[in-house]
Coordinates of C-alpha atoms in Angstrom, one line a residue:
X1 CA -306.6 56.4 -32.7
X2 CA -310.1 57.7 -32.4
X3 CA -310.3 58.8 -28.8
X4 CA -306.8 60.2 -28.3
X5 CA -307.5 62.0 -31.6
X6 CA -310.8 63.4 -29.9
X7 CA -308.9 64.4 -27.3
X8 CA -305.9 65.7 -28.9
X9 CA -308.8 68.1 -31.2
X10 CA -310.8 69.5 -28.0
X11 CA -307.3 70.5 -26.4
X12 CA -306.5 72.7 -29.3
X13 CA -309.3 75.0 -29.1
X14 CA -309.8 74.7 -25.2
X15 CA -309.0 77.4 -23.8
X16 CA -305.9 77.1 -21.7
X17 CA -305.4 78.7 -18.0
X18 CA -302.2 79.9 -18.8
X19 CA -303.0 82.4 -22.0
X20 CA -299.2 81.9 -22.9
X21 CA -299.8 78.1 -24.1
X22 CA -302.3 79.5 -26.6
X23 CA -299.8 81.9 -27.8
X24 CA -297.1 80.0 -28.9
X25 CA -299.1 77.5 -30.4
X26 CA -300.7 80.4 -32.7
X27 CA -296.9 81.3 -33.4
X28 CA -296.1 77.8 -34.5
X29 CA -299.3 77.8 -36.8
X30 CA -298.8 81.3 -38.1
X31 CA -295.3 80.6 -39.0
X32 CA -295.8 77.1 -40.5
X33 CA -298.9 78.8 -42.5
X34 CA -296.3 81.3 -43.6
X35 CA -293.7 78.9 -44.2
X36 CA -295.8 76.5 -46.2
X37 CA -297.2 79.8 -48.6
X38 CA -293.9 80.5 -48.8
X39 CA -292.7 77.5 -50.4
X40 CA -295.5 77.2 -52.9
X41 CA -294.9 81.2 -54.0
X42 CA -291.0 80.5 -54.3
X43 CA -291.5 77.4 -56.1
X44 CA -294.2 79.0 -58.5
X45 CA -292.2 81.6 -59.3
X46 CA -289.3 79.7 -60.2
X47 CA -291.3 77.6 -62.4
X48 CA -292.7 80.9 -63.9
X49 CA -289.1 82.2 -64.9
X50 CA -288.0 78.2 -65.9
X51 CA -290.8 78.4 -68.3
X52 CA -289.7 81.8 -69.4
X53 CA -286.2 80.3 -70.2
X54 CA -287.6 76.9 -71.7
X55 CA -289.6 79.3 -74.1
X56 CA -287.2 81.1 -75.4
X57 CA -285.0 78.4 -75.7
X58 CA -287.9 76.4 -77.5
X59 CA -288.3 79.2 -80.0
X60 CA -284.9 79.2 -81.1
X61 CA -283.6 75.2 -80.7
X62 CA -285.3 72.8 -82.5
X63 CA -287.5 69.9 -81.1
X64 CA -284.5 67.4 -82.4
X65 CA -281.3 68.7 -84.4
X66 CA -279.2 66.3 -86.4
X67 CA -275.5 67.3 -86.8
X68 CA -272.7 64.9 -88.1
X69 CA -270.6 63.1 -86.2
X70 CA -267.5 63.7 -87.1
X71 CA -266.8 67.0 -89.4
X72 CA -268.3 70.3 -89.1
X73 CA -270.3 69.7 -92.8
X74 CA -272.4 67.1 -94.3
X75 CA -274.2 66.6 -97.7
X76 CA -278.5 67.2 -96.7
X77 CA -279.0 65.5 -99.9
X78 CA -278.8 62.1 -98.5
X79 CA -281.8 60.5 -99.5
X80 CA -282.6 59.4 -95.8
X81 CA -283.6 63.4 -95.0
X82 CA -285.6 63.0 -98.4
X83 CA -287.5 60.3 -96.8
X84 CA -287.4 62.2 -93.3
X85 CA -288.9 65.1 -95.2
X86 CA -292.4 63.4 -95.8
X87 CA -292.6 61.6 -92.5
X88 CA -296.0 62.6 -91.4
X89 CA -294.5 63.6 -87.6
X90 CA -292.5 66.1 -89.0
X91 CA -294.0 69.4 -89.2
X92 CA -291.3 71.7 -90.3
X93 CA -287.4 71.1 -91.5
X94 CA -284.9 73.3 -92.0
X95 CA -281.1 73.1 -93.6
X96 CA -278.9 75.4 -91.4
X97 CA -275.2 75.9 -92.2
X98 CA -273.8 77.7 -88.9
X99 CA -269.7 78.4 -87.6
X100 CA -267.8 80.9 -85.7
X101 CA -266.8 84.0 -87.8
X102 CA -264.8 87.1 -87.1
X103 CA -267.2 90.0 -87.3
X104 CA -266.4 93.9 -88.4
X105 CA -268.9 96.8 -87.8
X106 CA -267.0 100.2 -88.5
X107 CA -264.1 99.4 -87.0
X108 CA -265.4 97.1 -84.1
X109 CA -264.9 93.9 -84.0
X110 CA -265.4 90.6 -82.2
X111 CA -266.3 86.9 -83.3
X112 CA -269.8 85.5 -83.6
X113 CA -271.7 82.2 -84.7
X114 CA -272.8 82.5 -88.0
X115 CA -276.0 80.8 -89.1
X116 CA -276.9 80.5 -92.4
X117 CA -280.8 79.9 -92.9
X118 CA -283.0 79.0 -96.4
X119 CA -286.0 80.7 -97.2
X120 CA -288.3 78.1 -95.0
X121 CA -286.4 78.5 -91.9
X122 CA -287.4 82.9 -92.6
X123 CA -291.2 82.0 -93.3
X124 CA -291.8 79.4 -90.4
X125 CA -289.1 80.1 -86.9
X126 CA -290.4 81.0 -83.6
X127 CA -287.6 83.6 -83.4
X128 CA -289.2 86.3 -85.8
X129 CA -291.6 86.3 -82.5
X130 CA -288.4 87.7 -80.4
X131 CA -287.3 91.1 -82.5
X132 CA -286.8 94.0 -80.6
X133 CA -285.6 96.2 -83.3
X134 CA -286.3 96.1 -87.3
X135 CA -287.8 93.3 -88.7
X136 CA -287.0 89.3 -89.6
X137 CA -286.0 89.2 -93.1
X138 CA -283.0 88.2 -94.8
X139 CA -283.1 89.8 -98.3
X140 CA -284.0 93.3 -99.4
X141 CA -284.0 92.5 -103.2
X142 CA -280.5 91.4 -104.0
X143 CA -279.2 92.9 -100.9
X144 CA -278.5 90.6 -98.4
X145 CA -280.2 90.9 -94.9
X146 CA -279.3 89.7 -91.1
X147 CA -280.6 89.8 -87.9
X148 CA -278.7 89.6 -84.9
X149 CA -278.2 89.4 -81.1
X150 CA -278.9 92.1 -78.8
X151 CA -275.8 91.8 -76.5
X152 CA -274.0 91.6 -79.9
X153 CA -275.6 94.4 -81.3
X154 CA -274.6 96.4 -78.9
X155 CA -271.1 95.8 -78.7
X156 CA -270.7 96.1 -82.3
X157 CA -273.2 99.3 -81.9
X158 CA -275.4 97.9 -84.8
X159 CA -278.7 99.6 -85.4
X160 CA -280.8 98.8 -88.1
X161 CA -281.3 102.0 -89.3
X162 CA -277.5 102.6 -90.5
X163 CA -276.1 101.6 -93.9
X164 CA -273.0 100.2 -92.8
X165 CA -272.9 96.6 -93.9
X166 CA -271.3 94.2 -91.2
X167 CA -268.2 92.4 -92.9
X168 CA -268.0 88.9 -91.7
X169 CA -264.5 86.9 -92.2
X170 CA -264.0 83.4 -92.3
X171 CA -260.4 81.1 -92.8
X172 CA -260.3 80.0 -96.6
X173 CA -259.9 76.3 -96.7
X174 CA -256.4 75.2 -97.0
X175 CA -254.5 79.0 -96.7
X176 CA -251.9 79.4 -94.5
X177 CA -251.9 82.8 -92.4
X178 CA -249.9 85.5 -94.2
X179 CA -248.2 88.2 -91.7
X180 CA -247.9 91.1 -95.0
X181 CA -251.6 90.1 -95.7
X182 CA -253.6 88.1 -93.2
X183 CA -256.9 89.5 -95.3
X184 CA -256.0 87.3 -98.5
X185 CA -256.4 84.2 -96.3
X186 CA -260.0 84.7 -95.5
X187 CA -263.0 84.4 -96.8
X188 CA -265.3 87.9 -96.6
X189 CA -268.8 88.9 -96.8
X190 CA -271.4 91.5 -96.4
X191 CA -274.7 92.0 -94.7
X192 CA -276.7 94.2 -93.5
X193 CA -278.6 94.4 -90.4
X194 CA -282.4 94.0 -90.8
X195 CA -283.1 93.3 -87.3
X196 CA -282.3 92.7 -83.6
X197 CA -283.7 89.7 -81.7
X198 CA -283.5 88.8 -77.7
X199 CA -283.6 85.5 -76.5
X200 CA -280.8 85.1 -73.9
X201 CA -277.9 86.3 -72.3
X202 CA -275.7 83.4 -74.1
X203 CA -277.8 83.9 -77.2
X204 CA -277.8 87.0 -77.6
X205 CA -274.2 88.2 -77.2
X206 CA -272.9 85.5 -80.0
X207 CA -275.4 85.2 -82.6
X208 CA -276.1 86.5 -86.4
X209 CA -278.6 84.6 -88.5
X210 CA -277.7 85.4 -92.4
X211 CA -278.4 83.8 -95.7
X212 CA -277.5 80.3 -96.5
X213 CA -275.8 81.1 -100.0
X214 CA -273.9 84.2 -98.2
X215 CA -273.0 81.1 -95.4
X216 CA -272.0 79.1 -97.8
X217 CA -269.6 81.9 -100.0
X218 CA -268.4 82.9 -96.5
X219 CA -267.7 79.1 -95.8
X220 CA -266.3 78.0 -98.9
X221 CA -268.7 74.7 -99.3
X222 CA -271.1 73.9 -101.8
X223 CA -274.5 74.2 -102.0
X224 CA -276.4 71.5 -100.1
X225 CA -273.9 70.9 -97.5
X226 CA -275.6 71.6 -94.3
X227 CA -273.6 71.8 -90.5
X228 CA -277.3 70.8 -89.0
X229 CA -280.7 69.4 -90.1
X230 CA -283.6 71.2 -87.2
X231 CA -286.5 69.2 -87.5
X232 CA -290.2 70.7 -86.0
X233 CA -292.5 68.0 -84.6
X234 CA -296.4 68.1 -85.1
X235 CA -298.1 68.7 -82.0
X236 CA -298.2 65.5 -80.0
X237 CA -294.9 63.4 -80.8
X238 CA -292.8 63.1 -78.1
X239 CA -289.4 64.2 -79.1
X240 CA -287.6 61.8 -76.9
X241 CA -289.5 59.4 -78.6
X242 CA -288.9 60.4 -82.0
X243 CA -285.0 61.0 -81.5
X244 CA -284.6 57.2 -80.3
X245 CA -286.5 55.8 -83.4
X246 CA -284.6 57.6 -85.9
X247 CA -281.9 55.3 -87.0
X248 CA -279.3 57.4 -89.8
X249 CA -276.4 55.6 -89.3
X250 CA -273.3 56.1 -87.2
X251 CA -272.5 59.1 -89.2
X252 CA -274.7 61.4 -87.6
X253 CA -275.7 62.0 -84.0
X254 CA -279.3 63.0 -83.3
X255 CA -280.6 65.0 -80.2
X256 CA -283.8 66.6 -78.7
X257 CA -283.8 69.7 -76.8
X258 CA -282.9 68.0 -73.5
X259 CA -279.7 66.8 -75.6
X260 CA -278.7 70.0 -76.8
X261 CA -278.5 71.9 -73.5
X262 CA -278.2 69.0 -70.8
X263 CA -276.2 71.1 -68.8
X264 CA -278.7 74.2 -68.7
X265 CA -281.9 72.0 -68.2
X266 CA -280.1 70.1 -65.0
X267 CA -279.2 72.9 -63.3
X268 CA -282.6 73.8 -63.8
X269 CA -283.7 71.2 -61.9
X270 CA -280.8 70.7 -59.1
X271 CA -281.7 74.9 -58.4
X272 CA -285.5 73.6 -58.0
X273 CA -284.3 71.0 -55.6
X274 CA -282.0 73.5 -54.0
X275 CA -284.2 75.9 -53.1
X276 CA -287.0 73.4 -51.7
X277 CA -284.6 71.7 -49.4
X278 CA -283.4 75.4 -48.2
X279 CA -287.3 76.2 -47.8
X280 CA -287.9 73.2 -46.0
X281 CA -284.9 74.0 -43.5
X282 CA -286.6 76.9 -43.1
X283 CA -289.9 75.4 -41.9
X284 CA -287.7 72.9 -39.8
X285 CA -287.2 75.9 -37.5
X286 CA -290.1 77.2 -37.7
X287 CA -291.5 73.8 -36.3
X288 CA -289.5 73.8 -33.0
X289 CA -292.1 76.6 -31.6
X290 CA -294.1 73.0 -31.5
X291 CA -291.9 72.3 -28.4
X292 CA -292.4 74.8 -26.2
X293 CA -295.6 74.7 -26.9
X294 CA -296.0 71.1 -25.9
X295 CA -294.0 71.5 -23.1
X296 CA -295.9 73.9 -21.6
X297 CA -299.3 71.6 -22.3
X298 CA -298.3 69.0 -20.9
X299 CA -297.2 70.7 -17.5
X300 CA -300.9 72.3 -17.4
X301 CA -302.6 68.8 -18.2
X302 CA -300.7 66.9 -15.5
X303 CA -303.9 66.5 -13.5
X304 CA -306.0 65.3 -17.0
X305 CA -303.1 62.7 -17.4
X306 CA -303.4 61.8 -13.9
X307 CA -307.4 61.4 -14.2
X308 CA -306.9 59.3 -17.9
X309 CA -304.2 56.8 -15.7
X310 CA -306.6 56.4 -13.1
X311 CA -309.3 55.3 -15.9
X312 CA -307.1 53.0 -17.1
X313 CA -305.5 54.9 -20.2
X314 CA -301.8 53.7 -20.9
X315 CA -298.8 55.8 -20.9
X316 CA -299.1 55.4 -25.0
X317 CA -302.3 56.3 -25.5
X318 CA -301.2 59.8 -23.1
X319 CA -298.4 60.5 -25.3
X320 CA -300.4 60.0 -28.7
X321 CA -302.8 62.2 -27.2
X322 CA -300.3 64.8 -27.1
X323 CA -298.4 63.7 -30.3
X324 CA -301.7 64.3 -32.4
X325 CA -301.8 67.5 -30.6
X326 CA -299.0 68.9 -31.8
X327 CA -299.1 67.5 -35.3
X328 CA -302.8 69.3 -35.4
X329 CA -301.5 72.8 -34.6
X330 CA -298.9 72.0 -37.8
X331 CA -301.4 70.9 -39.6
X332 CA -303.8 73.9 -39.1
X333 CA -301.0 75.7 -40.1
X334 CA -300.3 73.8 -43.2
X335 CA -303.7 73.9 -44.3
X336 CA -303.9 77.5 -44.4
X337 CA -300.7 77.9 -45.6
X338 CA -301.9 75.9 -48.8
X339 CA -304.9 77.5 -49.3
X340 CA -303.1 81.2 -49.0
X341 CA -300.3 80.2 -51.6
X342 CA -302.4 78.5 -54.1
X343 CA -304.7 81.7 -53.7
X344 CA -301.8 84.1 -54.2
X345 CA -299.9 81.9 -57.2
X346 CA -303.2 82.1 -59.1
X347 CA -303.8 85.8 -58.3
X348 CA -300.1 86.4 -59.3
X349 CA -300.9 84.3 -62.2
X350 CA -304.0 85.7 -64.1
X351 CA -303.5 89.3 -63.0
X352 CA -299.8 89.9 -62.3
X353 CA -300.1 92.0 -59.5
X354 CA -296.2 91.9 -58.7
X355 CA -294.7 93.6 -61.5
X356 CA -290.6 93.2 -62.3
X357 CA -288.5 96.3 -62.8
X358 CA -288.1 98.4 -65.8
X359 CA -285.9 96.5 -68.4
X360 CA -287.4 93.2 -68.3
X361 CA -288.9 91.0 -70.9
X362 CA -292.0 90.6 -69.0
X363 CA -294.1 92.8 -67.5
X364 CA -294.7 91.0 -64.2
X365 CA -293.5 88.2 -62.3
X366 CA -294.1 85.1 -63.9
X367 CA -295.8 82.3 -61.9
X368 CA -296.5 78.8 -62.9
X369 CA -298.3 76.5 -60.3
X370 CA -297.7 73.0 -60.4
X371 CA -300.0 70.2 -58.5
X372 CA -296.6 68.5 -58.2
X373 CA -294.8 71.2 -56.1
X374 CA -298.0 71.4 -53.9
X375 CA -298.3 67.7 -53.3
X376 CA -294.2 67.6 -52.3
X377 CA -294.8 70.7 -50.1
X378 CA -297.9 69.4 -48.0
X379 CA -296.2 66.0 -47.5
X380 CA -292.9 67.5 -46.7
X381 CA -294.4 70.1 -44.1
X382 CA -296.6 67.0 -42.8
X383 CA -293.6 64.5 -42.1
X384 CA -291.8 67.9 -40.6
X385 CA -294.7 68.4 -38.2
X386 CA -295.0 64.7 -37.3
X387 CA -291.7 64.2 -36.5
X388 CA -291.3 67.8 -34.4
X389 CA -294.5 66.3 -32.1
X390 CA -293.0 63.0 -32.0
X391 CA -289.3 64.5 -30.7
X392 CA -291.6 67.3 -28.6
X393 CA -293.6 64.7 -26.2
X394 CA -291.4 62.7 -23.8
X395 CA -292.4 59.5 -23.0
X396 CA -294.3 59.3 -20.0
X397 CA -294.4 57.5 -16.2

């Protein structure tokens, strides 16, 4: 390998007699260079708006969430949440009693998720840290308090600065629909809005977080019975972890945040996957320029061939020559390639020099660079590179 790697490294930066050689082979390396910066941005970037969603998610689901498994209700007195209560891995728990509702706003209407919270769950959640408008509370003295979606909000055209209270209906248990009075067969309520949070699209255009005792009035169940149990881990315990050694019974189902949302947080990673492999397809045909480059080469070296021959070199060792040559000019390319999208992820990262349109919840492009994506991006522009010289250099007579 060592002399037809010499070889291979004094014919890419000898000057050629035929200027158009060195042309193309600066193409090829230009646009792998590009190519491979390209890939590391894209990937960044994604990973900068994946952590944006996983966030805000974060804020608003629970590190594990136990729910029943069968029924919509279940009693939070159990001694086994008594005992889960003290467990020294648990940092924060909260009761939540949560359903769809019909929703009424001044002659608007439209059907939400309810979800009753206690008093902890208004001290300690992460989604205080997402109002837009108004403030997180839920009580005003003995008026009760909401806050709710943005998308919602705006449908309903709720602004917490009006004194309309939003009336909230619910099916009383066991009543049969009446056609003369379909209002004496629900359950009512009234809150008023306090403030206006953003988290996402889904989010946002179906929720309203009210008081549990007005959740539980509206629901017609007593107090204690809970639809979930959201449990806050200290910092350290894995939540995979913790959900599999929680054992409560076949009665209740147990899940951490990859549970809760499996569908959002694969397609997460399939669109990661996605745009890689369409990146990589990219730098496939950005690698061809290898061949006419190589081509070319070896018409202009048909005399140095002819000399290495006479000196007893075999046909091989002439083609490995010219194998490692191409695999160099991709290569060079690669290596700048890395070092200008690295360069640019971290520039776009510290400063945010790329800013997002108007209307966004952040200010600039988000950018989070992972070793992984650039280890899987130099080995995939490596084996492309490879494999183009390989294809590009006939075998020799």
């Amino acid at each position: 390998m060592g002399l037809p790697l010499n070889i291979a490294r004094r014919y890419l930066f000898a000057k050629k007699s035929h200027n158009v050689i060195n042309v193309i082979s600066a193409i090829s390396a230009i646009g792998m260079a590009i190519g491979t910066a390209a890939l590391i941005l894209i990937l960044s970037v994604y990973n900068g708006f994946d952590t944006l969603v996983e966030k805000n998610l974060s804020d608003l689901d629970p590190d594990i969430l136990i729910t029943a498994s069968e029924g919509k209700f279940f009693d939070a007195g159990d001694p086994v949440f008594e005992q889960l209560a003290g467990d020294g891995r648990v940092s924060k728990l909260f009761c939540v009693l949560q359903d769809n509702i019909f929703i009424n706003y001044d002659g608007r209407q439209g059907i939400a998720l309810a979800k009753g919270v206690d008093e902890a769950y208004e001290e300690h959640s992460r989604l205080a840290d997402h109002i837009t408008e108004g403030e997180f509370r839920f009580r005003d003295g003995e008026i009760p308090m909401c806050v709710i979606g943005s998308t919602l909000s705006h449908s309903l055209g709720v602004h917490t600065w009006f004194v309309q209270p939003l009336e909230l209906f619910y099916p009383k248990k066991g009543a049969t629909i009446s056609t003369v009075n379909p209002s004496a067969s629900l359950e009512s309520a009234k809150v008023w809005p306090a403030g206006v949070f953003s988290i996402s699209t889904d989010v946002d255009a179906e929720l309203i977080v009210v008081p549990y005792d007005i959740a539980c009035s509206l629901f017609g169940v007593d107090d204690g019975k809970v639809s979930a149990i959201e449990i806050t881990l200290s910092d350290g315990v894995k939540a995979e972890k913790f959900a599999d050694s929680l054992d409560l019974g076949d009665g209740y189902s147990v899940k951490d945040r990859y549970r809760q949302h499996p569908a959002i947080y694969k397609m997460m990673r399939y669109e990661k996957l996605a745009i890689f492999l369409i990146l990589i397809f990219v730098v496939i045909i950005v690698a061809f320029n290898i061949f006419g480059s190589m081509s070319m080469l070896i018409i202009e070296k048909k005399d140095d061939i002819a000399t290495l021959r006479a000196l007893g070199a075999s046909d091989r060792m002439v083609r490995r020559i010219f194998v490692l040559e191409g695999w160099l000019i991709s290569l060079s390319g690669l290596i700048v390639g890395l070092i200008a999208g690295v360069a640019l992820a971290l520039l776009q990262q510290k400063f945010g020099l790329v800013k997002m349109p108007a209307g966004f919840i952040v200010q600039s492009y988000p950018v989070a660079l992972e070793a992984l994506d650039v280890l899987w991006t130099a080995i995939g522009v490596a084996a492309i590179g490879f494999i183009v010289s390989i294809s590009s250099v006939p075998k020799t007579r």
